[in-house]
Coordinates of C-alpha atoms in Angstrom, one line a residue:
X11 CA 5.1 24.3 -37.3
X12 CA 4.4 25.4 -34.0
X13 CA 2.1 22.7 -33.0
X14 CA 4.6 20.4 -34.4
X15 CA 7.0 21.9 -31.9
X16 CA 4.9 21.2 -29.0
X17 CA 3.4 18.0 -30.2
X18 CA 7.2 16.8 -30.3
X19 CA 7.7 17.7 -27.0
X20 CA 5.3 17.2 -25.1
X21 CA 6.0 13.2 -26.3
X22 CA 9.4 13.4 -25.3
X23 CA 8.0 14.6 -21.8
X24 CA 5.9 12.0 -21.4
X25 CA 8.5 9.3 -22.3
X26 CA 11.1 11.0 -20.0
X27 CA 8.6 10.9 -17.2
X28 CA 8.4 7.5 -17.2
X29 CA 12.0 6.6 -18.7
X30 CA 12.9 8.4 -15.7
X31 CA 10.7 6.8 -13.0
X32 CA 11.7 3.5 -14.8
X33 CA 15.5 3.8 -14.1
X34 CA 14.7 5.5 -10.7
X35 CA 11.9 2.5 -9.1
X36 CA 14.2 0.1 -11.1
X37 CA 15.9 -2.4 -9.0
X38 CA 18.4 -4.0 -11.6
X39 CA 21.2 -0.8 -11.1
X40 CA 22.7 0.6 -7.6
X41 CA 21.6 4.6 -6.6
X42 CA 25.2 5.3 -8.1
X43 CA 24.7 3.8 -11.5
X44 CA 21.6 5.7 -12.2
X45 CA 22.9 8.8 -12.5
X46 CA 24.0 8.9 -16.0
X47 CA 20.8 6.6 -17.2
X48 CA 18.7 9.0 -15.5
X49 CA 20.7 11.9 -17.1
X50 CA 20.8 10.6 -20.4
X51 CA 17.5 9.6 -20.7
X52 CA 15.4 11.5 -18.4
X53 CA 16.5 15.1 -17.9
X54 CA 18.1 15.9 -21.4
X55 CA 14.8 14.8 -22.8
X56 CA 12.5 16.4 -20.7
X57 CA 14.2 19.7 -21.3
X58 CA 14.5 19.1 -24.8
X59 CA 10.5 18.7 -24.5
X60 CA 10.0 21.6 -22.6
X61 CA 12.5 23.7 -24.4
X62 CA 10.1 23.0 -27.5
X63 CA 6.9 23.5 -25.7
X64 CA 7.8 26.8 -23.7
X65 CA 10.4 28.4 -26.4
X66 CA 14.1 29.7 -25.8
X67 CA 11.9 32.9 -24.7
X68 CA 10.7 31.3 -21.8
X69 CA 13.6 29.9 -20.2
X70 CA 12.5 30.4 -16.7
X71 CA 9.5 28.9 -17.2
X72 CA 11.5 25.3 -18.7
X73 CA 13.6 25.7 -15.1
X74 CA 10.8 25.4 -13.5
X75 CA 9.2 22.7 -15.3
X76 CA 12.7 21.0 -14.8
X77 CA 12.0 21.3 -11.0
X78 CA 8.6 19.6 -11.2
X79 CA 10.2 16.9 -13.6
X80 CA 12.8 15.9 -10.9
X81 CA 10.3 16.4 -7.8
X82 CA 8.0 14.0 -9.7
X83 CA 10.4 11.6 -11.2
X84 CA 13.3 11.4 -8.2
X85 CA 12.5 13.4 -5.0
X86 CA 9.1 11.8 -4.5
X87 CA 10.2 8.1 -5.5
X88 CA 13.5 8.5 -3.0
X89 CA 11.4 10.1 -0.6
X90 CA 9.0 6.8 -0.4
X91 CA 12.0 4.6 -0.5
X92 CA 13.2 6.2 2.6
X93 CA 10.1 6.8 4.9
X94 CA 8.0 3.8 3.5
X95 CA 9.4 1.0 1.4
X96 CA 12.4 0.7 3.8
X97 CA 10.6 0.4 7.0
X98 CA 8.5 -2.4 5.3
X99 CA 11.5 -4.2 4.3
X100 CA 12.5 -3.9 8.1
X101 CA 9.3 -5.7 9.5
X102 CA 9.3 -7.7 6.4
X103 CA 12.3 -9.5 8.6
X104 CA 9.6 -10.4 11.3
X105 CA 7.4 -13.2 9.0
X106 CA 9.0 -17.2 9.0
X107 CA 7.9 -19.6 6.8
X108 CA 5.3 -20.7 9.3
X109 CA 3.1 -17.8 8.8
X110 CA -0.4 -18.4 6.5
X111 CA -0.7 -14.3 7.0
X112 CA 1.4 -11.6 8.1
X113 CA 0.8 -7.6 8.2
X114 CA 3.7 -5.2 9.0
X115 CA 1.1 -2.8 11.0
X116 CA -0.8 -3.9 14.6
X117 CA -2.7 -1.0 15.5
X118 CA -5.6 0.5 12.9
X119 CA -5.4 4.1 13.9
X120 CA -1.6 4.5 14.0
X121 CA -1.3 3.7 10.2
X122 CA -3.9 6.0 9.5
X123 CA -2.3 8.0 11.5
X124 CA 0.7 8.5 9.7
X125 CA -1.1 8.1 6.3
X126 CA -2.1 11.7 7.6
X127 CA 1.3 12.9 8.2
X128 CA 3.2 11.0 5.7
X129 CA 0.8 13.2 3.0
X130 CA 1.3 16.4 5.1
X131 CA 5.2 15.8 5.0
X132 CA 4.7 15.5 1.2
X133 CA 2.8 18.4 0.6
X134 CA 5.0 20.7 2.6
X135 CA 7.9 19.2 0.8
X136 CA 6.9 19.6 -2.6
X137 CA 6.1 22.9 -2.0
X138 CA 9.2 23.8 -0.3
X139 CA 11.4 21.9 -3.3
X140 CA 9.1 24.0 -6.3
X141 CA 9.0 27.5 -4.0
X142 CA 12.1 29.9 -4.2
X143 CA 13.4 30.0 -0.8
X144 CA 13.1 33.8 0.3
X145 CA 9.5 33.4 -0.3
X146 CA 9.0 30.4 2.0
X147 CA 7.0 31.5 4.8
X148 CA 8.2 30.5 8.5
X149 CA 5.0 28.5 9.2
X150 CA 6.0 26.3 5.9
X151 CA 9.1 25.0 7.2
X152 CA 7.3 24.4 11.0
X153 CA 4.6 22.1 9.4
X154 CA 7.1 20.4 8.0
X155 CA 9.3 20.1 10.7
X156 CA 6.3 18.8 12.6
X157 CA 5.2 16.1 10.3
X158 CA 8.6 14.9 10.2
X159 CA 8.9 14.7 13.6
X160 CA 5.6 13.1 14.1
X161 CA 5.8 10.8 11.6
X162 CA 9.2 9.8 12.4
X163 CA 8.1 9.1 16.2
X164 CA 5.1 7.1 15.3
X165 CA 7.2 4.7 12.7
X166 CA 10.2 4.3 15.4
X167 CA 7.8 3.3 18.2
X168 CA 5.6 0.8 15.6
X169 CA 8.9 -0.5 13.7
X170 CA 8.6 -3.8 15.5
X171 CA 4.7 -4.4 15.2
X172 CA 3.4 -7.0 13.2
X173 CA 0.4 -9.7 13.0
X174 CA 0.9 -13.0 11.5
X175 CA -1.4 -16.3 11.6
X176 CA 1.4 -18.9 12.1
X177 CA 1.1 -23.0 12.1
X178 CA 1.3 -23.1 15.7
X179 CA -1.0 -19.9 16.6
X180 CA -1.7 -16.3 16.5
X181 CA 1.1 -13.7 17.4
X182 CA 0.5 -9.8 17.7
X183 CA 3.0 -7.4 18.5
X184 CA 1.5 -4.0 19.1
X185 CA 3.6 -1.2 20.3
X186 CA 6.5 -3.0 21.7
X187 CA 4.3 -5.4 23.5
X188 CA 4.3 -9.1 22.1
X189 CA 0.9 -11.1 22.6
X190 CA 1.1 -15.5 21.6
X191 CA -2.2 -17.7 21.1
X192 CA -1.6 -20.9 20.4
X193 CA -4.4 -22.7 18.6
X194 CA -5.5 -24.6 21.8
X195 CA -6.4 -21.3 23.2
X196 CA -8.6 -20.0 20.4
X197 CA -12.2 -20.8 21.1
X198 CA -14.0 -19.4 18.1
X199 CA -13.4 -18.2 14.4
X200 CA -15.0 -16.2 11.9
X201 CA -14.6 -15.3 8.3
X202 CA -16.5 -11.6 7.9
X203 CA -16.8 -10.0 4.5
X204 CA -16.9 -5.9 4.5
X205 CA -16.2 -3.0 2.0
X206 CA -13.5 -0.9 2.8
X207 CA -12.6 2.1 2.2
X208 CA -9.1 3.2 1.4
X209 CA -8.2 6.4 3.2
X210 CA -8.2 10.1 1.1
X211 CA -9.9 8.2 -2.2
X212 CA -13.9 7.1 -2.7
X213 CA -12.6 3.7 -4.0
X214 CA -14.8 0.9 -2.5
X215 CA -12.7 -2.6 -2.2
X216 CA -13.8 -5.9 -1.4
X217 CA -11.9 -7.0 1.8
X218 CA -12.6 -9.4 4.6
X219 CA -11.5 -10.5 8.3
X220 CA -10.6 -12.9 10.2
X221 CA -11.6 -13.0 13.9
X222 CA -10.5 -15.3 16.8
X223 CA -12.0 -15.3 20.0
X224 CA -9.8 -16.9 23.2
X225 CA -10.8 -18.4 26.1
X226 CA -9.3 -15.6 27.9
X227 CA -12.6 -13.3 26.4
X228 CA -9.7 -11.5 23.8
X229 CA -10.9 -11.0 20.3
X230 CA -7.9 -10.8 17.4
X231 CA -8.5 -9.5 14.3
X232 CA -6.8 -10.0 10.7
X233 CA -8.6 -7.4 8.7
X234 CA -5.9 -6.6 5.6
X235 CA -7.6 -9.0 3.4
X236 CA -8.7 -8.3 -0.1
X237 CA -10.0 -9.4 -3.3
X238 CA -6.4 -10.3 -5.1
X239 CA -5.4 -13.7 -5.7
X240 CA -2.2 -13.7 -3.3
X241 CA -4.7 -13.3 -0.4
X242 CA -7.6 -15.0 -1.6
X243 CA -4.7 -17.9 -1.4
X244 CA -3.3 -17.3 2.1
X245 CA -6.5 -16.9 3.6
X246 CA -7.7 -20.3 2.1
X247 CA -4.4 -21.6 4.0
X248 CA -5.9 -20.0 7.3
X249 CA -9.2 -21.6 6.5
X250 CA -7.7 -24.9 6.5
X251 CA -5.5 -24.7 9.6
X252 CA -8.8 -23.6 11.7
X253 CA -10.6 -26.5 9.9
X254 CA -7.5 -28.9 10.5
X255 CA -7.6 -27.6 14.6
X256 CA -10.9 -28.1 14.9
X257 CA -11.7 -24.7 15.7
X258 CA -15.7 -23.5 15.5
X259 CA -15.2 -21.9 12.2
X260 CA -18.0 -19.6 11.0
X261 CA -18.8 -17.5 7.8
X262 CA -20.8 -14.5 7.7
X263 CA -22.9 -13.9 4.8
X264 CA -21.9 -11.2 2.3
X265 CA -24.6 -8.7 1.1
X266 CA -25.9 -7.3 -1.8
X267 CA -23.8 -4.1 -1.9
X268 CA -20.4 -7.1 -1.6
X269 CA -22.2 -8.7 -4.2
X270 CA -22.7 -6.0 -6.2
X271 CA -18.5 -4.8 -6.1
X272 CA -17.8 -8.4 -6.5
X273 CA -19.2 -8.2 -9.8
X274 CA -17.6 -5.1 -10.8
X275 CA -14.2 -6.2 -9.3
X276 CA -13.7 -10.4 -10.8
X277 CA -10.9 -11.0 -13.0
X278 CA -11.8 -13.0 -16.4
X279 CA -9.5 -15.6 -17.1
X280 CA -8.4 -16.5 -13.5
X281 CA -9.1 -19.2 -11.0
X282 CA -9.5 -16.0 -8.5
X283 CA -13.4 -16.3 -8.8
X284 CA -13.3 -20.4 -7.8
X285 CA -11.3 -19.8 -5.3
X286 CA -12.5 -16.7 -3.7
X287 CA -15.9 -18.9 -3.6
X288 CA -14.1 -22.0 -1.9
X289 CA -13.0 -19.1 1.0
X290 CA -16.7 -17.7 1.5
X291 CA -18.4 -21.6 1.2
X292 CA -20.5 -20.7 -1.5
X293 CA -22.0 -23.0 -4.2
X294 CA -22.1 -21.3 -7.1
X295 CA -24.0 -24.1 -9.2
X296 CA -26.7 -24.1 -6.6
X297 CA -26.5 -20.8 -5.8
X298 CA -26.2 -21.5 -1.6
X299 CA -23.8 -21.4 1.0
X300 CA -22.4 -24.3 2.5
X301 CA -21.2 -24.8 6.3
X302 CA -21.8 -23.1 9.0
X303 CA -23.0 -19.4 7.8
X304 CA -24.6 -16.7 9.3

């Protein structure tokens, strides 16, 4: 009977969990008209399920749950809405309907950056939200005071950076300061295949990069490519407007390590494949490059 008990609620947990990150991440009802969805079918349940799991003896113990439940389930997911889905939407503003590409962020380092901080605001948070006040050291609250500050700083002085390839040229804004190429001034592109590697996991990703050298000596690069369809797409689009401009348009070769997670990473059932081979000018029936390669 016992395990019944638990079996029983650890299933209603689990389907509170995501009943309630459902309604929450859900874009169909306003903030306002979640609260009794979210109610309804998140928190009753999940205390229902821990009630059963923990027992009427362990009361404190299901309050605390509780607290994880809602950190998990609405903290975190309004937390991300505020510091990092809205911002996007704000440089989301920034790309026209001439743009092949577009990226929100200009400079490398500052997004890692605030990858850094964004994570440390999190983990002080969290801890903050599932710690009982009094025994919150001083130090606690500092850190996060500090990442919030930091984080806040670096997002308000990027807010207005962006890259995009457009139809008539390059444009960069980085740090307030807004560079335009047109494609008259670009001397020399390049396609370059690499493996990158997201920050804090070991996952290896298929990416590439586009480079474009000016006649001034500058070098821009597009390097938030990777192997999905949306940008295998967009980046065929650039390919053709630096074929179409009859820009010097080289491919670098991709090696047996990109070969290898290429493999691992193709979709069955998708064009992605075809197309992805169309970008990189490679032959699959004879099994060579085509075009200028290096």
């Amino acid at each position: 009977m016992l395990k019944f008990k638990k079996g029983a609620g650890w299933i209603l947990v689990i389907a509170s969990v995501f009943l309630g990150l459902g309604i929450v991440l859900g874009e169909n009802l306003s903030l306002f008209k979640k609260v009794l969805p979210y109610t309804g079918l998140g928190l009753l349940p999940a205390f229902a399920g821990f009630y059963l799991i923990r027992g009427k003896e362990k009361i404190r113990v299901t309050l605390r749950d509780m607290k994880v439940y809602t950190l998990i389930t609405l903290f975190l997911p309004l937390f991300a809405y505020i510091l990092i889905w809205l911002p996007a939407k704000w440089k989301g503003v920034s790309r026209t309907e001439q743009d092949f590409a577009f990226d929100a962020s200009s400079v490398g380092w500052i997004s890692n950056v605030q990858t850094i901080l964004l994570t440390g605001l999190l983990i002080c948070f969290s801890y903050i939200f599932l710690k009982t006040f009094r025994r919150i050291r001083g130090y606690v609250w500092g850190l996060l005071v500090l990442f919030l500050f930091l984080y806040s700083g670096t997002l308000l002085s990027t807010m207005d950076d962006f890259r995009a390839i457009r139809d008539d040229g390059i444009v960069q804004v980085e740090l307030g300061t807004k560079e335009k190429v047109s494609w008259m001034e670009v001397e020399e592109a390049r396609l370059i295949p690499f493996i990158d590697y997201p920050l804090f996991t070991d996952e290896e990703v298929l990416s590439w990069k586009f480079e474009f050298d000016t006649e001034e000596g500058e070098t821009y690069t597009f390097d938030s490519f990777f192997y999905e369809d949306k940008q295998v797409k967009e980046s065929l689009s650039v390919k053709a407007k630096v074929m179409e401009e009859g820009i010097p348009f080289t491919i670098v070769k991709m090696n047996e390590d990109q070969w290898n997670l290429l493999e691992e990473e193709d979709r069955e059932g998708t064009n992605l494949r075809r197309d992805y081979y169309e970008l990189i000018g490679y032959d699959a029936f004879y099994g060579k490059y085509l075009g200028d390669i290096e």
